Short mmCIF file of C-alpha atoms and ligand atoms in Angstrom, two decimals:
data_model
loop_
_atom_site.label_atom_id
_atom_site.label_comp_id
_atom_site.label_asym_id
_atom_site.label_seq_id
_atom_site.Cartn_x
_atom_site.Cartn_y
_atom_site.Cartn_z
CA MET A 1 8.26 14.16 -16.25
CA PHE A 2 5.59 15.47 -13.85
CA PRO A 3 3.34 13.34 -11.60
CA PHE A 4 -0.37 12.47 -11.56
CA ILE A 5 -1.20 11.06 -8.16
CA CYS A 6 -4.13 9.05 -6.91
CA THR A 7 -3.97 6.37 -4.22
CA TRP A 8 -4.17 3.32 -6.53
CA LYS A 9 -2.38 4.65 -9.56
CA ASP A 10 0.48 7.02 -10.15
CA GLY A 11 2.29 8.15 -13.24
CA ARG A 12 4.23 10.70 -15.15
CA CYS A 13 3.85 12.75 -18.31
CA ALA A 14 6.94 13.14 -20.50
CA GLN A 15 7.96 16.77 -20.95
CA VAL A 16 10.45 15.79 -23.65
CA ASP A 17 11.04 12.70 -25.81
CA ASP A 18 12.68 10.13 -23.55
CA VAL A 19 13.83 6.51 -23.31
CA LEU A 20 12.84 4.40 -20.28
CA PRO A 21 15.48 2.20 -18.57
CA ASP A 22 14.08 -0.88 -20.40
CA GLY A 23 14.63 0.84 -23.76
CA HIS A 24 10.96 1.74 -24.26
CA LYS A 25 10.65 5.08 -26.10
CA VAL A 26 8.20 7.74 -24.94
CA LYS A 27 7.31 10.89 -26.85
CA LYS A 28 6.80 14.33 -25.36
CA GLY A 29 3.27 14.41 -23.89
CA ASP A 30 3.02 10.61 -23.46
CA GLU A 31 1.70 9.50 -20.08
CA VAL A 32 3.07 6.45 -18.28
CA TYR A 33 1.23 4.96 -15.30
CA TYR A 34 1.70 2.15 -12.85
CA LEU A 35 -1.21 0.71 -10.89
CA ALA A 36 -0.24 0.16 -7.26
CA TYR A 37 -3.54 -1.68 -6.67
CA ALA A 38 -2.75 -4.21 -9.41
CA MET A 39 0.95 -4.48 -8.53
CA GLY A 40 -0.02 -5.39 -4.95
CA ARG A 41 -1.91 -8.41 -6.33
CA MET A 42 0.43 -9.67 -9.06
CA PRO A 43 1.76 -13.26 -8.69
CA TYR A 44 4.74 -12.11 -10.81
CA ILE A 45 5.74 -9.80 -7.93
CA TRP A 46 4.36 -11.53 -4.81
CA GLY A 47 4.13 -15.20 -5.78
CA GLU A 48 1.17 -17.48 -6.48
CA ASP A 49 -0.48 -16.61 -3.13
CA ALA A 50 -0.50 -12.89 -3.99
CA GLU A 51 -4.28 -12.61 -3.49
CA GLU A 52 -4.17 -14.13 0.01
CA PHE A 53 -4.10 -11.93 3.12
CA GLN A 54 -0.83 -13.09 4.64
CA PRO A 55 0.76 -10.43 6.83
CA GLU A 56 3.41 -12.96 7.84
CA ARG A 57 4.95 -12.69 4.36
CA TRP A 58 6.49 -9.49 5.76
CA LEU A 59 8.07 -11.31 8.71
CA LYS A 60 11.17 -13.45 9.12
CA ASP A 61 11.59 -15.09 12.54
CA GLY A 62 8.98 -12.62 13.83
CA VAL A 63 10.93 -9.58 12.62
CA PHE A 64 9.54 -7.16 10.03
CA GLN A 65 11.35 -7.41 6.69
CA PRO A 66 10.88 -4.32 4.53
CA GLN A 67 10.45 -5.05 0.82
CA SER A 68 12.00 -3.07 -2.01
CA SER A 69 10.04 0.14 -2.54
CA PHE A 70 9.94 -0.78 -6.26
CA GLN A 71 8.10 -3.98 -5.25
CA PHE A 72 5.81 -2.49 -2.57
CA ILE A 73 5.08 0.63 -4.60
CA SER A 74 2.37 2.34 -2.48
CA PHE A 75 4.75 5.10 -1.40
CA HIS A 76 6.36 5.41 -4.84
CA ALA A 77 10.08 4.65 -5.28
CA GLY A 78 13.30 6.30 -6.37
CA PRO A 79 14.23 9.95 -5.92
CA ARG A 80 10.60 11.10 -5.52
CA ILE A 81 9.61 8.48 -2.93
CA CYS A 82 7.09 9.72 -0.35
CA LEU A 83 8.89 11.90 2.17
CA GLY A 84 6.33 10.96 4.84
CA LYS A 85 6.72 7.18 4.45
CA GLU A 86 8.52 6.56 7.75
CA PHE A 87 6.22 9.03 9.50
CA ALA A 88 3.15 7.23 8.12
CA TYR A 89 4.57 3.81 9.20
CA ARG A 90 5.26 5.18 12.69
CA GLN A 91 1.73 6.58 13.00
CA MET A 92 0.23 3.23 11.94
CA LYS A 93 2.44 1.33 14.39
CA ILE A 94 1.70 3.67 17.32
CA LEU A 95 -2.06 3.51 16.69
CA SER A 96 -1.97 -0.31 16.38
CA ILE A 97 0.09 -0.65 19.57
CA VAL A 98 -2.26 1.61 21.57
CA LEU A 99 -5.42 -0.14 20.31
CA LEU A 100 -4.05 -3.69 20.74
CA ARG A 101 -2.63 -2.86 24.18
CA TYR A 102 -6.06 -1.88 25.54
CA PHE A 103 -8.56 -3.90 23.46
CA ARG A 104 -9.16 -7.32 21.97
CA PHE A 105 -10.86 -7.19 18.57
CA LYS A 106 -13.20 -9.75 17.07
CA LEU A 107 -15.28 -9.57 13.89
CA SER A 108 -18.96 -8.96 14.81
CA ASN A 109 -19.96 -11.33 12.04
CA ASN A 110 -17.36 -14.01 11.32
CA ALA A 111 -19.15 -14.89 8.10
CA GLN A 112 -18.68 -11.37 6.72
CA ASP A 113 -16.52 -11.22 3.65
CA ALA A 114 -14.01 -8.37 3.99
CA ALA A 115 -14.29 -6.70 0.60
CA TYR A 116 -13.35 -3.35 -0.86
CA ARG A 117 -15.48 -0.60 -2.28
CA VAL A 118 -13.16 0.63 -5.01
CA THR A 119 -13.09 4.43 -5.12
CA ILE A 120 -10.26 6.94 -5.37
CA THR A 121 -9.26 5.58 -1.95
CA LEU A 122 -10.15 2.03 -0.84
CA HIS A 123 -13.05 1.75 1.61
CA MET A 124 -14.35 -1.40 3.29
CA LYS A 125 -17.55 -2.46 1.53
CA GLY A 126 -20.30 -2.07 4.16
CA GLY A 127 -17.67 -1.22 6.78
CA LEU A 128 -15.84 -3.76 8.90
CA HIS A 129 -17.85 -4.28 12.06
CA VAL A 130 -15.83 -5.44 15.04
CA CYS A 131 -16.43 -5.91 18.77
CA ALA A 132 -13.78 -4.27 20.94
CA THR A 133 -13.42 -5.78 24.42
CA PRO A 134 -11.24 -3.95 26.95
CA ARG A 135 -8.27 -6.03 28.09
CA THR A 136 -8.41 -6.53 31.84
CA THR A 137 -4.74 -7.43 32.36
C1 HEM B 1 -0.26 5.88 3.97
C2 HEM B 1 0.20 7.12 3.83
C3 HEM B 1 0.88 7.67 2.60
C4 HEM B 1 0.95 7.17 1.33
C5 HEM B 1 0.36 5.86 0.78
C6 HEM B 1 1.73 8.11 0.55
C7 HEM B 1 2.03 7.97 -0.80
C8 HEM B 1 2.80 8.86 -1.54
C9 HEM B 1 3.16 8.69 -2.94
C10 HEM B 1 2.71 7.53 -3.84
C11 HEM B 1 3.93 9.73 -3.29
C12 HEM B 1 4.60 9.98 -4.67
C13 HEM B 1 3.80 10.90 -5.52
C14 HEM B 1 4.47 11.09 -6.85
O1 HEM B 1 5.53 11.72 -6.91
O2 HEM B 1 3.94 10.61 -7.84
C15 HEM B 1 4.08 10.59 -2.13
C16 HEM B 1 4.81 11.77 -2.11
C17 HEM B 1 4.94 12.55 -1.00
N1 HEM B 1 4.44 12.32 0.26
FE1 HEM B 1 3.33 10.73 0.82
N2 HEM B 1 2.12 9.16 1.35
C18 HEM B 1 1.63 8.93 2.62
C19 HEM B 1 1.81 9.72 3.74
C20 HEM B 1 2.52 10.89 3.78
C21 HEM B 1 2.72 11.70 4.97
C22 HEM B 1 2.15 11.36 6.36
C23 HEM B 1 3.47 12.77 4.60
C24 HEM B 1 3.98 13.93 5.39
C25 HEM B 1 3.98 13.97 6.72
C26 HEM B 1 3.75 12.62 3.17
C27 HEM B 1 4.50 13.50 2.43
C28 HEM B 1 4.80 13.35 1.09
C29 HEM B 1 5.59 14.32 0.32
C30 HEM B 1 6.19 15.63 0.84
C31 HEM B 1 5.67 13.81 -0.99
C32 HEM B 1 6.40 14.47 -2.20
C33 HEM B 1 7.80 13.91 -2.32
C34 HEM B 1 8.50 14.44 -3.56
O3 HEM B 1 7.85 14.70 -4.57
O4 HEM B 1 9.74 14.56 -3.54
N3 HEM B 1 3.17 11.47 2.72
N4 HEM B 1 3.40 10.03 -1.07
#
């Protein structure tokens, strides 16, 4: 199978007739996709509060708890999982640490609804305007 990649969906095209692990048959040329965007919002996977922004669901006693890569599918899973996953995590952590060490952030408009503009990558609809105040201590 060879991949089709996009940030919110990913999939494979069968090069030969095949049988998936759940017994589902695919014919040569069939395409099979999963939608990372939808999987990240499914109560079946994340519980009834799946739609709520709850970063603490990733924490236990304040310590980050990685989820199965088959559950949090953004970096793919299995033998062809993203080779840059740990690198990407480290970059995000370093940037967050540097920004939060030197600035306090507050939404410019507390009433603003943080919504997506759905494109091939997810953008903030109208941007997310924040005030950054330098930390003095
Ligand atoms: C937030 C950042 C990133 C996301 C969400 C992401 C996501 C993905 C996904 C979904 C795949 C699987 C594609 C497929 O086979 O269908 C993939 C593959 C890959 N990614 Fe990333 N990636 C990210 C960052 C990076 C970075 C920073 C690097 C390198 C420094 C990288 C290197 C790779 C490589 C080499 C593969 C191919 C692995 C293989 O086919 O064996 N990625 N990535």
